[in-house]
XYZ file of C-alpha atoms in Angstrom:
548
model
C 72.583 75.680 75.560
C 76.260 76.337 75.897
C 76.963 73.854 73.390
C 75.163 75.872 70.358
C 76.646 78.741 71.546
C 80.236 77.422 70.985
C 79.161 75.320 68.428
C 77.409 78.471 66.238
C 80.752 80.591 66.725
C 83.201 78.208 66.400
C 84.230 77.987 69.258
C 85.705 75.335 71.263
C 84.823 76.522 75.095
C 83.076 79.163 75.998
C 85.494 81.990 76.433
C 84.545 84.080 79.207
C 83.932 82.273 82.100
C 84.615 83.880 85.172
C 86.147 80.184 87.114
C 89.780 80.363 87.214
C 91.697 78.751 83.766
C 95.606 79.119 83.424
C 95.017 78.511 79.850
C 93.161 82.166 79.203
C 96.163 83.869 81.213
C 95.993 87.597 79.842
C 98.531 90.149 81.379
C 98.929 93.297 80.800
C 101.263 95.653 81.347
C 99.684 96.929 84.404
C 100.002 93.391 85.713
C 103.266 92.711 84.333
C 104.325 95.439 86.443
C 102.541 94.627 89.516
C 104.638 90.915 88.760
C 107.683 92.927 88.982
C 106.912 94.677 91.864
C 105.840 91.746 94.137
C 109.407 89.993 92.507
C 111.638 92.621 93.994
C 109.872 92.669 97.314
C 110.370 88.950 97.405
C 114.165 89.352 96.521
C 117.707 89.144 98.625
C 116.267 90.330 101.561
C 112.481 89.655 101.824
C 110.140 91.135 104.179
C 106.467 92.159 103.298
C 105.182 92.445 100.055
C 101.770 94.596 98.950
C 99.367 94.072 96.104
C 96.312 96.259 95.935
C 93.422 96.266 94.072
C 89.266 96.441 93.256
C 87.165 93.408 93.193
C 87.562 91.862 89.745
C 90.465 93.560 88.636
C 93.508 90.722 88.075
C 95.295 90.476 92.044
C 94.449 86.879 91.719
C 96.094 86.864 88.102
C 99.023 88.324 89.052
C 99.668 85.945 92.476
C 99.426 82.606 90.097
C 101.633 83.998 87.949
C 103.719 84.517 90.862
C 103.997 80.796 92.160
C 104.316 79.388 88.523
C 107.948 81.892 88.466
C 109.018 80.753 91.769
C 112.212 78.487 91.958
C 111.796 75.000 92.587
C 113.464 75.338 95.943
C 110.832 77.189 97.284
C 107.979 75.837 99.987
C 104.458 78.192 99.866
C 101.358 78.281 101.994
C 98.626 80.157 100.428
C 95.742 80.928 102.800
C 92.512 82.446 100.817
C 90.506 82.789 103.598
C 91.748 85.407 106.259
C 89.103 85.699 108.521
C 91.182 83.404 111.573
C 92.124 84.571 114.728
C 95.662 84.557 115.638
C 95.466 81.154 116.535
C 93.772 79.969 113.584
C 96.183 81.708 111.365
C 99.395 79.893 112.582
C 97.426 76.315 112.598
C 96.335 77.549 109.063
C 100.088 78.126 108.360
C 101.311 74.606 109.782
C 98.534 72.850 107.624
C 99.673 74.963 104.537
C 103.468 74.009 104.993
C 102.577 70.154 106.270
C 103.877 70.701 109.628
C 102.303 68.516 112.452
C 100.937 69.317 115.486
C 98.864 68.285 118.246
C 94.918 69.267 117.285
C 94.267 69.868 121.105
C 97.088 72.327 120.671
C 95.748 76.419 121.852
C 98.664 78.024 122.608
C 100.409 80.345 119.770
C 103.856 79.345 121.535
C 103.548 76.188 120.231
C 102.627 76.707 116.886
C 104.734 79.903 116.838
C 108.028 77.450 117.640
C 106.989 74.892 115.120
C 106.761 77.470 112.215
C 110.022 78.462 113.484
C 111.370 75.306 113.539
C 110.216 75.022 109.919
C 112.213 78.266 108.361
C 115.276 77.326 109.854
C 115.237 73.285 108.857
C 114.059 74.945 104.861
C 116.913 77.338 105.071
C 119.464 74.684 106.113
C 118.448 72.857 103.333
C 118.185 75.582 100.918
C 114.592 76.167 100.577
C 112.629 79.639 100.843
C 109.473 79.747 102.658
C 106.550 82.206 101.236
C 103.350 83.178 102.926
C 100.872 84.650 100.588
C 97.470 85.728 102.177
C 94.873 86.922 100.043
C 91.717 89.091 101.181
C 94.269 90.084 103.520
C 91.933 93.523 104.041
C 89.944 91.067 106.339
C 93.090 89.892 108.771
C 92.388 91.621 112.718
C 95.450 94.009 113.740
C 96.598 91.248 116.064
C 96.622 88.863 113.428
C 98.968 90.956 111.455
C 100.967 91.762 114.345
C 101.289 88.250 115.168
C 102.570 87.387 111.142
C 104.960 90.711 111.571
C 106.421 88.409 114.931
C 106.783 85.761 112.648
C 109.045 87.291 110.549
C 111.335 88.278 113.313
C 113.040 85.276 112.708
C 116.506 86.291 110.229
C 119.669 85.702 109.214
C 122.384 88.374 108.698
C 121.163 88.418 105.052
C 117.250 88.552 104.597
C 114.050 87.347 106.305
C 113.576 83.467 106.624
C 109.716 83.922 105.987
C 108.620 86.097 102.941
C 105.165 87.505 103.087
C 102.614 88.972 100.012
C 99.545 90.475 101.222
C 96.627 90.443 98.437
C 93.659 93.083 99.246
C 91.701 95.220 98.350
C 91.717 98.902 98.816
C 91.314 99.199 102.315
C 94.229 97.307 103.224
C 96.918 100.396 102.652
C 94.484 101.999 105.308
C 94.360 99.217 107.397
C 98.241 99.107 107.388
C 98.000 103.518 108.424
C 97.235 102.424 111.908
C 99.603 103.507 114.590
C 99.661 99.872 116.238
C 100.717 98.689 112.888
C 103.261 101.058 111.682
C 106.089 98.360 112.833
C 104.459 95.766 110.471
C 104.095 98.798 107.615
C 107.875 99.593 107.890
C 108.530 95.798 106.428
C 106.771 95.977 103.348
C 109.138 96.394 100.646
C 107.649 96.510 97.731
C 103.413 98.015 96.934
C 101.297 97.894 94.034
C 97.957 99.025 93.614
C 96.057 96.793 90.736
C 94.414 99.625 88.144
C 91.554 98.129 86.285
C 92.450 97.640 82.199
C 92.152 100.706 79.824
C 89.879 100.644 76.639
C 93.048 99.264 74.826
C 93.689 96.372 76.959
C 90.344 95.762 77.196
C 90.292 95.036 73.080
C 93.355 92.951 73.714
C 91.549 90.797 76.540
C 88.908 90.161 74.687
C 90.635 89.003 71.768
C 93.128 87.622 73.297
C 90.672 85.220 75.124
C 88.093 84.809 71.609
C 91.716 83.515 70.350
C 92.467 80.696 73.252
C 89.127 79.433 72.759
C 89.096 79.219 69.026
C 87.847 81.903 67.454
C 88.874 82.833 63.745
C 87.017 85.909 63.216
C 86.219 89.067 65.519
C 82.999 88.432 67.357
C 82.706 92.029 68.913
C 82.943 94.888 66.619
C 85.251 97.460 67.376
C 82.291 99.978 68.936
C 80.940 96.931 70.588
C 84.661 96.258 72.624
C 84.451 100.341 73.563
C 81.161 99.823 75.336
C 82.149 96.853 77.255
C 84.871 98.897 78.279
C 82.049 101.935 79.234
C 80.321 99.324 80.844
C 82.884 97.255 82.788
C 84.932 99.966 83.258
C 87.726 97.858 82.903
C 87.347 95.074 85.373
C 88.188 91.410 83.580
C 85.145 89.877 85.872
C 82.320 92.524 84.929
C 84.144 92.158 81.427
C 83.749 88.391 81.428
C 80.006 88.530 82.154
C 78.873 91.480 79.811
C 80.777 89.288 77.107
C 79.204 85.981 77.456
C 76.078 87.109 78.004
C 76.506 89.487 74.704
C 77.601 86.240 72.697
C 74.568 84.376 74.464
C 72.443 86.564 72.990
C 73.920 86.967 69.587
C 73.567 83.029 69.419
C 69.787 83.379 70.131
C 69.095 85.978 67.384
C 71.518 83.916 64.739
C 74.024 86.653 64.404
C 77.593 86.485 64.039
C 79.330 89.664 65.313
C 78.664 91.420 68.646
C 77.315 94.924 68.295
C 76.503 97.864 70.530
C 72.846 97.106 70.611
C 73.580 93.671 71.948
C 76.442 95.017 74.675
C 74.080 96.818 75.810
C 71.371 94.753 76.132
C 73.887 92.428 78.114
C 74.923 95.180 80.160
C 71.497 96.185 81.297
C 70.845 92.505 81.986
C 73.769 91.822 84.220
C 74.848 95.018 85.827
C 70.800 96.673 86.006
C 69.599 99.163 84.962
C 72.828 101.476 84.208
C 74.192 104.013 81.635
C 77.508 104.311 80.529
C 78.142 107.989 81.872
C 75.996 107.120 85.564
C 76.931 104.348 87.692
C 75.762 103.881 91.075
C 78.892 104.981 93.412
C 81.143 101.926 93.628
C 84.183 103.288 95.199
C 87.712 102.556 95.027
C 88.670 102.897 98.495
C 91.931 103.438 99.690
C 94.332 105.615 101.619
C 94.886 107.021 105.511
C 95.093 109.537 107.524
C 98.540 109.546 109.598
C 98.863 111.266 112.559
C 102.087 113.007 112.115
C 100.646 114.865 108.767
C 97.308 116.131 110.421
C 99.166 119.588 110.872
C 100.539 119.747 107.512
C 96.950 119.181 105.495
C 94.970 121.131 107.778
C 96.997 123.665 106.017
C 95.962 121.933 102.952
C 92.490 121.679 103.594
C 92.836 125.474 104.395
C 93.884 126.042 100.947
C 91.921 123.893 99.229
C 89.190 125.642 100.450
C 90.604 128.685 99.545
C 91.333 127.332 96.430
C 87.424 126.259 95.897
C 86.216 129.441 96.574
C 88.302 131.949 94.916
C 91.237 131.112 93.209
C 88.990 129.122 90.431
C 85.970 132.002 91.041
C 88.600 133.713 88.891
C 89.148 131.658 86.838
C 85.155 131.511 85.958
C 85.034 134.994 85.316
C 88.046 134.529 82.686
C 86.597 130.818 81.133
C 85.318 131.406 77.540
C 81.825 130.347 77.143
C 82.729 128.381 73.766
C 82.364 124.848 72.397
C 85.077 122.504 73.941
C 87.625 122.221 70.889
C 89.171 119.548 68.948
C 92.364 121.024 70.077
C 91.096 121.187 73.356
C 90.207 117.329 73.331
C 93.634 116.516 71.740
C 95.596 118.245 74.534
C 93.807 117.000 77.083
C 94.774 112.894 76.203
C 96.719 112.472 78.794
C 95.965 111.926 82.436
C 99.255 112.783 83.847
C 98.897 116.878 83.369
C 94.996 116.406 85.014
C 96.565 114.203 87.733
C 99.451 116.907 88.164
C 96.335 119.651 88.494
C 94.584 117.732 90.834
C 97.712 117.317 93.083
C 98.301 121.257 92.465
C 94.531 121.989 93.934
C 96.426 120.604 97.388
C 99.322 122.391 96.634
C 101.529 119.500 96.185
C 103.531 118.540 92.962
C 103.245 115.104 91.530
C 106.089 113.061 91.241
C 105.055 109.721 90.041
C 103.340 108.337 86.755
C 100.054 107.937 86.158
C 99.805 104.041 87.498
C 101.735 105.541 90.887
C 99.930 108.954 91.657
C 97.752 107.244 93.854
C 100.214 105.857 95.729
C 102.042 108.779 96.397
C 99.079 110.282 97.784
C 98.754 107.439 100.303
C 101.982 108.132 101.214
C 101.146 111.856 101.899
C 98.166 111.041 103.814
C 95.763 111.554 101.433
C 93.363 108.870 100.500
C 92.598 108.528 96.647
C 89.872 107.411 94.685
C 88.952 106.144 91.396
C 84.781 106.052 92.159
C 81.945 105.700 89.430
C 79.553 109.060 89.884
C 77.289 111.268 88.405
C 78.284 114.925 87.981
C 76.218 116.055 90.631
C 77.221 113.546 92.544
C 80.498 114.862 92.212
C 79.155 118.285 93.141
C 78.000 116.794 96.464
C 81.381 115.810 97.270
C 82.675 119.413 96.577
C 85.892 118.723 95.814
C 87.974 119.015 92.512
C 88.137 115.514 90.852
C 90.048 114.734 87.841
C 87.439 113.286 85.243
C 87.208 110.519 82.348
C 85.658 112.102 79.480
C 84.591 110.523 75.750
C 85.139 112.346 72.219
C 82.577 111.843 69.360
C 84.271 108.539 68.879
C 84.361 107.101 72.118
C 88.105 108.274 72.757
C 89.139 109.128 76.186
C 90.118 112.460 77.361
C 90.623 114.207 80.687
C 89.690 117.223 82.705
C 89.168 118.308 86.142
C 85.914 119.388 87.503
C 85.997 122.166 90.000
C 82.721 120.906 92.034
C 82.981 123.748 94.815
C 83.397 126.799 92.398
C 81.051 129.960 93.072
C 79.804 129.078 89.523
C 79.178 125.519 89.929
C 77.739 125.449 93.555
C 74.477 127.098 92.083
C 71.542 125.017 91.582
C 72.055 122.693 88.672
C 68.591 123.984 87.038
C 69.967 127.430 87.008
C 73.561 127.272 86.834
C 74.538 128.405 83.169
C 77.327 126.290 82.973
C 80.490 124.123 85.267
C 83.997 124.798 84.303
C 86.313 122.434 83.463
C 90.429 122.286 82.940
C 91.187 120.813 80.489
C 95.232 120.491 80.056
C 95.742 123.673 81.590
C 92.949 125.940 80.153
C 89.465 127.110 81.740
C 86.473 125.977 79.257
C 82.692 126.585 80.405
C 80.396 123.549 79.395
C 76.418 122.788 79.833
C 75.480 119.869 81.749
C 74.110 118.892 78.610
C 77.873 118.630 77.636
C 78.838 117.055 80.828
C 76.383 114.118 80.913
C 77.306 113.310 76.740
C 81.063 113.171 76.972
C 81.327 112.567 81.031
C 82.204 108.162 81.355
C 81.252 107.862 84.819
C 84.820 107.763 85.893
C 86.393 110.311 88.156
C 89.136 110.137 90.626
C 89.464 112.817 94.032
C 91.950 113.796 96.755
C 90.729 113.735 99.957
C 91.696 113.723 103.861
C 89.923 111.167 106.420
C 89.908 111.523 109.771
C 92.948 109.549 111.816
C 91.481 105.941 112.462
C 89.169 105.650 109.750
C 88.790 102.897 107.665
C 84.985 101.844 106.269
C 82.250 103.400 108.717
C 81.935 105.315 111.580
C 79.471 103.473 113.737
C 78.821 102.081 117.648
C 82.382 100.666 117.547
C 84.201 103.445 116.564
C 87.059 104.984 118.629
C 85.616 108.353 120.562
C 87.657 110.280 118.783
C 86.039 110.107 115.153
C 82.822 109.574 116.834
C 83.738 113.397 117.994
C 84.984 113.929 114.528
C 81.641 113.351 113.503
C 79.663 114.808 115.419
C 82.179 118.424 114.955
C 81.808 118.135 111.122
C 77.728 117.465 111.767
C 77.530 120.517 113.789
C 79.578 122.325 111.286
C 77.665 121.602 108.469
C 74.189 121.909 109.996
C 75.557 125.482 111.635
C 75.175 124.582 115.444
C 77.221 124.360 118.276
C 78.692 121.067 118.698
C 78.561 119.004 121.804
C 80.924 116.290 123.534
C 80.153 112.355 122.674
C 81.042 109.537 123.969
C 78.856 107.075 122.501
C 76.895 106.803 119.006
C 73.990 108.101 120.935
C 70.619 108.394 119.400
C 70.770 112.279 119.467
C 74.489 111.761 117.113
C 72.065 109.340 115.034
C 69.467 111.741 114.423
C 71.615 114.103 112.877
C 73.987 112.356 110.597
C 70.497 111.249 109.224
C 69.219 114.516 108.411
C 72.659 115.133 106.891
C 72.072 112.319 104.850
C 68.683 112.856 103.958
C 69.752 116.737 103.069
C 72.745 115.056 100.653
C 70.294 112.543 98.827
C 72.719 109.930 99.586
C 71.379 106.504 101.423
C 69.826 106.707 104.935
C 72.113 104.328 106.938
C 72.448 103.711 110.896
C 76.346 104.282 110.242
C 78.373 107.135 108.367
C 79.522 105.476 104.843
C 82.081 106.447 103.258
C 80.006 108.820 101.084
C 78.975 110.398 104.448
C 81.995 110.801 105.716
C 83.929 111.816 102.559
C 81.246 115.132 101.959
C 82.030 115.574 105.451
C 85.646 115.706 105.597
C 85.395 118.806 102.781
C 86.743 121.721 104.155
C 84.967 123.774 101.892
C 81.172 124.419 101.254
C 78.701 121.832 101.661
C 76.696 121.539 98.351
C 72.997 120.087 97.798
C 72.585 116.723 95.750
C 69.320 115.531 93.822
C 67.503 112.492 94.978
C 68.940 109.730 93.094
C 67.609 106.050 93.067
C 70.549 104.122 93.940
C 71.859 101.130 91.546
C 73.744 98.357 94.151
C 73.237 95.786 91.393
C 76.864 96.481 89.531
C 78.614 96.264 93.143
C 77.144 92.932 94.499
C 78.406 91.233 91.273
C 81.737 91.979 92.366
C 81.239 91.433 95.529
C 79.487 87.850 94.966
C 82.586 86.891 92.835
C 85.343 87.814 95.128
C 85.804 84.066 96.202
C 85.646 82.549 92.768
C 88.913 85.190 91.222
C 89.231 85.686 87.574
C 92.116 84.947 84.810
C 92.791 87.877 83.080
């Protein structure tokens, strides 16, 4: 089958393959600069090193490209699968670097001294030593305290072990954790991997048409847009839409990708999805540090303020006009809607656009890029920053006030939402909404200390108390003291979720605990069937990576 495919466009392999191949390399500048990053943290003096990222989106890319840079005189041991106890980890380490050791051997001691052994023989004979752990968002806190001990080991100039850590999202908030604020102190360099943007998407695909052999464009230039829609700009999702796109192309004996045949692809491998409504995939990341709990329960305190008067004003000032041209032109860039966003907490962004989300990590704010629905978003009742589409599939941004007097209404009878758009207040319909909105929207928002994924039966008292306050707050009655996740605590985060049209689960989700972490109003959403289908691709591929 493949064969006519490659055969009928020419082509020499079949370019979009999802398995590993140095040969369709693509970076772009995002991962050039996540490169550089990782390079300085790896320089004179060493230490930790942090690259971030979603499923899919290039953090395997960016670690070949890595080793293939490193000097000759260096020694690495790459462990991919992270999921060791202490013990494990170190034998894992000795295998990696070919050091020998009894296999009846259970004592970290032992291993412990022979890795040590190791650093010191490779820096009296001029070698560097790298440990690069990937999935690292799996590794126990011991495990990581244990590889923090490991790098005790120094000279008066820089670390004798060098250590990248490859995650995902929830690795910055595993590293919040008091226990492992030592470990956190060492990392001297962090990246967080942004999926590719509508132009580097074009440049992907034709950069990886042209390594397999193609002379003419296969995709039309509409077609490339809606793979980007689609994929929203992670290579693997890319990867499949595309092949499967060519696939069938081949079968109907056409020669150029169109939108009909994108989407067809789309629908076939992601479900049953629409450009502007994806089922909530989000990009988690962030903490909640102790020391700033004082300082954003002010925050919250104004943000709430901020939700339900400050842009009440604004409502009754917002023109109830067309959105613009000019409006659409001025609102191009993300960086003033990022700088608006960060304003709604009453903080002032420093960073670009690639950065902002790291500077909210740093202020204890976690920070998502998440695919939802506008009333989704509403739910959430918070203001997001938003991804929005021009007649011609251009990108523009806004923010969405979700907890405005205006736009808490029901969505049948609410005559309009406001959005910002660089700067100035512009009523839309949710007609409006739903045919410009891409699915895409990023929020500010504060977990409780200690959270990471869930709150469930073997969560720490304290957010099982945080949980069972912000129930009784939103549900108006008197909270209680808990201990346990007793049945009673059960009952009700249910009928919370039930209430929020979000999935009944025996745990509070991220969703759950995200509406309830709002310190403003608590807003209804519409029953929703939910689409998982997008979210296990990516989380079937983790193990196989992608070249980008």
């Amino acid at each position: 089958m493949f064969t006519g495919y490659t055969g009928f466009f020419g082509l020499q392999e079949v370019p979009f393959s999802i398995a590993p191949n140095p040969h369709y390399l693509f970076m772009s500048d995002r991962h050039r600069e996540a490169l550089a990053h990782l390079s300085y943290g790896l320089g004179e003096t060493g230490g930790f090193a942090l690259l971030t990222g979603e499923v899919g989106t290039g953090k395997t890319t960016v670690s070949r490209c890595l080793l293939e840079q490193l000097p000759d005189n260096s020694q690495v041991a790459y462990i991919i699968n992270p999921t060791l106890s202490a013990l494990e980890l170190l034998a894992s380490v000795c295998d990696e670097l070919a050091i020998e050791y009894d296999s009846d051997t259970s004592s970290l001691k032992v291993f412990t001294d022979l890795i040590s052994k190791r650093l010191l023989d490779n820096h009296s004979n001029g070698l560097s030593t790298l440990l690069i752990i990937d999935e690292a968002q799996h590794l126990q806190a011991e495990v990581l305290e244990q590889l923090r001990l490991l790098t005790n080991l120094e000279t008066n100039a820089r670390k004798l072990l060098q250590v990248i850590l490859i995650g995902q999202p929830e690795l910055q908030l595993l590293l919040k954790r008091q226990d492992l604020r030592q470990l956190a102190q060492r990392i001297t360099a962090r990246y967080h991997l942004m999926p590719l943007n509508s132009q580097e998407v074009d440049q992907y695909i034709k950069h990886r048409l042209k390594v397999a052999g193609s002379e003419q464009p296969l995709f039309s230039p509409s077609a490339i847009r809606l793979v980007h829609q689609y994929s929203q700009g992670v290579p693997r999702l890319i990867n499949l839409i595309c092949d499967r796109a060519l696939l069938a192309a081949y079968a109907q004996e056409v020669t150029q990708v169109d939108k009909k045949l994108v989407k067809a692809a789309a629908h076939e491998t992601l479900g049953e999805v629409q450009t502007s409504t994806f089922e909530w995939a989000p990009w988690k990341q962030g903490a909640a540090m102790v020391a700033a709990i004082m300082m954003f329960a002010f925050a919250g305190k104004k943000l709430a303020d901020w939700q339900g008067q400050s842009m009440g004003q604004a409502n009754q000032s917002a023109r109830l006009e067309q959105v613009s041209n000019r409006d659409i032109n001025l609102a191009r860039d993300l960086q003033p809607a990022l700088a608006s966003l960060f304003h709604a907490w009453h903080l002032t962004l420093s960073h670009t656009d690639t950065q902002a989300c790291q500077q909210a990590l740093d202020l204890s704010l976690s920070c998502h890029w998440l695919q939802a629905d506008p009333t989704l978003l509403m739910a959430f009742s918070y203001p997001a920053v938003i991804e929005l589409q021009d007649e011609l599939g251009e990108r523009f941004y806004g923010v969405i006030n979700a907890n405005s007097d205006e736009n808490s209404q029901g969505l049948s009878e609410a005559p309009g939402v406001i959005i910002n758009l660089a700067g100035g207040q512009r009523k839309v319909s949710m007609d409006w909404l739903y045919q410009h909105y891409r699915g895409t929207a990023l929020l500010l928002w504060q977990p409780p200390a200690g959270f990471i994924e869930r709150i469930d039966n073997d969560a720490d008292i304290k957010l099982l108390q945080w949980l069972e306050d912000r129930l009784s707050q939103a549900q108006q009655r008197p909270a209680r003291q808990v201990s346990t996740f007793d049945q009673r605590l059960l009952n009700q985060m249910q009928l919370f979720q039930q209430a929020k049209g979000i999935a009944i689960l025996d745990y509070a989700d991220l969703n759950t605990v995200i509406m309830l972490a709002n310190p403003g109003a608590f807003s209804p959403l519409p029953q929703k069937p939910l689409q998982a289908k997008r979210n296990n691709i990516l989380a079937n591929g983790k193990q196989q990576g992608v070249q980008g």
